[in-house]
Coordinates of N, CA and C in Angstrom, one line a residue:
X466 N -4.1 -2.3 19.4 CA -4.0 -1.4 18.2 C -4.6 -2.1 17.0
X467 N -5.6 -1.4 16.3 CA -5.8 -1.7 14.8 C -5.4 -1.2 14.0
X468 N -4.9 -2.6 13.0 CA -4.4 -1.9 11.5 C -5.7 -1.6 10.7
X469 N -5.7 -0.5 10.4 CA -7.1 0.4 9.1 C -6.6 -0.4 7.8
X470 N -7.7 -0.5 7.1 CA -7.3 -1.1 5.7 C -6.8 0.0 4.9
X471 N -7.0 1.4 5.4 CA -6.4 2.6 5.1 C -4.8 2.7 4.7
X472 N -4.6 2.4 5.8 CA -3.0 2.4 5.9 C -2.1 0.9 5.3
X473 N -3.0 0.0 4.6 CA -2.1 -1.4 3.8 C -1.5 -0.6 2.7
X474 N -0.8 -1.7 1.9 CA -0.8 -1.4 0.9 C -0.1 -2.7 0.1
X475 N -0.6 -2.7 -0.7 CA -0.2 -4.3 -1.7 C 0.6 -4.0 -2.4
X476 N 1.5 -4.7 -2.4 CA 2.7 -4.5 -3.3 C 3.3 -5.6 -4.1
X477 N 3.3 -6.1 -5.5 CA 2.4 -7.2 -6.7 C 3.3 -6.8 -7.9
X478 N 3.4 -8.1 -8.6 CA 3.8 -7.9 -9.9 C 2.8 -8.4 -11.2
X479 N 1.5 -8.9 -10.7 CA 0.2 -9.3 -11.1 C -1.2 -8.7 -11.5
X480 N -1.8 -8.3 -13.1 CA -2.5 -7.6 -13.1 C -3.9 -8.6 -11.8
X481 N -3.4 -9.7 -11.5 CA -5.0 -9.9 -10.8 C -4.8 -9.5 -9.4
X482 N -3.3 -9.2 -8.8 CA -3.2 -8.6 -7.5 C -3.5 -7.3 -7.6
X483 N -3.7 -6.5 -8.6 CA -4.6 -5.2 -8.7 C -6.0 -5.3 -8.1
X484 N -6.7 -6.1 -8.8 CA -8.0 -6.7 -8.3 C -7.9 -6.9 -6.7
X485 N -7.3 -7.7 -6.1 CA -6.9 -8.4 -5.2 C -7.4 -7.4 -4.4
X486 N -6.3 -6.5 -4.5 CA -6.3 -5.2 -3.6 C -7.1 -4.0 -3.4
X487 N -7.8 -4.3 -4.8 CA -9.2 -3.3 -5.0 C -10.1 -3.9 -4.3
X488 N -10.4 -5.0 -4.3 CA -11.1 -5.8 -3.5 C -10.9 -5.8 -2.0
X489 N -10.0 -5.9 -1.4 CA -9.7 -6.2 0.0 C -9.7 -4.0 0.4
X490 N -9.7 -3.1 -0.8 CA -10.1 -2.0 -0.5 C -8.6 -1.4 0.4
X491 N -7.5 -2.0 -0.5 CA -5.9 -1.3 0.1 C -5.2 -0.3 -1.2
X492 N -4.6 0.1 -1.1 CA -3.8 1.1 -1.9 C -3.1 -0.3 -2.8
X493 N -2.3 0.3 -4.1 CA -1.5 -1.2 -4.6 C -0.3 -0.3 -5.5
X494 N 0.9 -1.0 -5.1 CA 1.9 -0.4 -6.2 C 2.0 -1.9 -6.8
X495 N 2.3 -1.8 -7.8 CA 2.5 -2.6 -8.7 C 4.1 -2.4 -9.3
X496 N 4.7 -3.7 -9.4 CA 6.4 -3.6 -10.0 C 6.2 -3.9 -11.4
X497 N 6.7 -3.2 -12.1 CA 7.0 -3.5 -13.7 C 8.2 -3.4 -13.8
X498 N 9.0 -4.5 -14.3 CA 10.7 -4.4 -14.8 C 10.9 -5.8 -15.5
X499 N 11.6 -6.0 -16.1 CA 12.5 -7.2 -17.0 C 11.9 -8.8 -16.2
X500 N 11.7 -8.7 -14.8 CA 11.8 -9.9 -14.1 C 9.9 -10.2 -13.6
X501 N 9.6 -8.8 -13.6 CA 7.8 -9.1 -13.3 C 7.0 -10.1 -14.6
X502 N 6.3 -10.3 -13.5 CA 4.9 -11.4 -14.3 C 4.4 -10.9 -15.8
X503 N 4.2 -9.7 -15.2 CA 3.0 -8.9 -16.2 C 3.8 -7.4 -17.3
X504 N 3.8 -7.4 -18.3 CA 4.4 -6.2 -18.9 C 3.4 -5.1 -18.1
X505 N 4.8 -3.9 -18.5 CA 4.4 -2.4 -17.8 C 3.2 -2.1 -18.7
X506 N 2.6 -2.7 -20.0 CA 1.3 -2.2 -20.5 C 0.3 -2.5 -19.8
X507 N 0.4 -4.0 -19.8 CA -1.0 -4.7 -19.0 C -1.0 -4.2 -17.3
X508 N 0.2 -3.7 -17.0 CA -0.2 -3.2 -15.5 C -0.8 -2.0 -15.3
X509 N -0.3 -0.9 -16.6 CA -1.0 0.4 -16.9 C -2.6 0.0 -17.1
X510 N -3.1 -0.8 -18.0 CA -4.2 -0.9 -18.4 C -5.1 -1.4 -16.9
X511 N -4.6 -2.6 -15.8 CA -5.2 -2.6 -14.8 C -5.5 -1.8 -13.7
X512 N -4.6 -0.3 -13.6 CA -4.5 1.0 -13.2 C -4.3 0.5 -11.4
X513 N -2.9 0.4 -11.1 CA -2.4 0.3 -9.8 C -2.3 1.6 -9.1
X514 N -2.3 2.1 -8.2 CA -2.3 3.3 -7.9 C -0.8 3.8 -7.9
X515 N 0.3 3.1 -8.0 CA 1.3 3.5 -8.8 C 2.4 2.4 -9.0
X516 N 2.9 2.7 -10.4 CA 3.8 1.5 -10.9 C 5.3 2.2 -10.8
X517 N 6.5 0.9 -10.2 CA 7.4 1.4 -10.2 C 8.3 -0.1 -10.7
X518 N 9.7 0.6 -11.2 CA 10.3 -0.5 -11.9 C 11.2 -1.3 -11.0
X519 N 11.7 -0.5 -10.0 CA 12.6 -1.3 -9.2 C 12.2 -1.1 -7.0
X520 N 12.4 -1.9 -6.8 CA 11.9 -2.1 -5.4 C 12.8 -0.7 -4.8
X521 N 13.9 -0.4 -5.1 CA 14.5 1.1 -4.2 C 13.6 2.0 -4.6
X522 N 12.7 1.8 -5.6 CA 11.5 3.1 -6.1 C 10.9 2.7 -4.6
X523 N 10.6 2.1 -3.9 CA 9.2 1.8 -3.1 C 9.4 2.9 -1.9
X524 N 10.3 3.4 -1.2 CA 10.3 4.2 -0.1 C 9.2 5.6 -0.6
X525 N 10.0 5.8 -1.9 CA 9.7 7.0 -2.5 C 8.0 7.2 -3.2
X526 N 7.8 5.7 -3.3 CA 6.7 5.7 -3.8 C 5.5 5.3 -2.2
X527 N 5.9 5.1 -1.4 CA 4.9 5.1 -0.4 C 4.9 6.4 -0.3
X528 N 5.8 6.9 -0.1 CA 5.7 8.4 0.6 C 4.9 9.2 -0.1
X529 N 4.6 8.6 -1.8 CA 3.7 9.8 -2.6 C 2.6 8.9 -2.4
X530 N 2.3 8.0 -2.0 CA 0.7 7.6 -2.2 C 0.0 7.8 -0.9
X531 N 0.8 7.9 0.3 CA 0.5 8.0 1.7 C 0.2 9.8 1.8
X532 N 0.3 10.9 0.4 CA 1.0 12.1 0.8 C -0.6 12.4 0.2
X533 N -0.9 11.3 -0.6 CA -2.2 11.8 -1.7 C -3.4 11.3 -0.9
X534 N -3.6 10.8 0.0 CA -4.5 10.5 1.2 C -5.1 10.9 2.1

């Protein structure tokens, strides 16, 4: 069985793991909260395909990026 680069997805508190993942050509949620690298501005301005604040967001947030595909 192959994993598609379709179906990754990077999951980063880093506007260059945006890059990262644009590059390697995977989906990227990016975490913004109190404890991440990068403020929720500079992650907005690197444009992740979606930002969430807390890791319990993440079920919810696969399920809408996997829904938009």
């Amino acid at each position: 069985n192959e994993i598609k680069i379709s179906d990754c997805v990077y999951i980063a508190d880093r506007v260059g793991d945006v890059k990262v993942a644009r590059n390697a050509g995977t989906k990227m949620i990016a975490v913004s909260n109190e404890t991440a690298w990068e403020t929720e501005e500079r992650m907005k301005e690197a444009d992740p395909d979606i930002i969430i604040k807390d890791l319990s967001e993440l079920p919810a947030a696969l399920e809408k990026l996997f829904k938009q595909a």
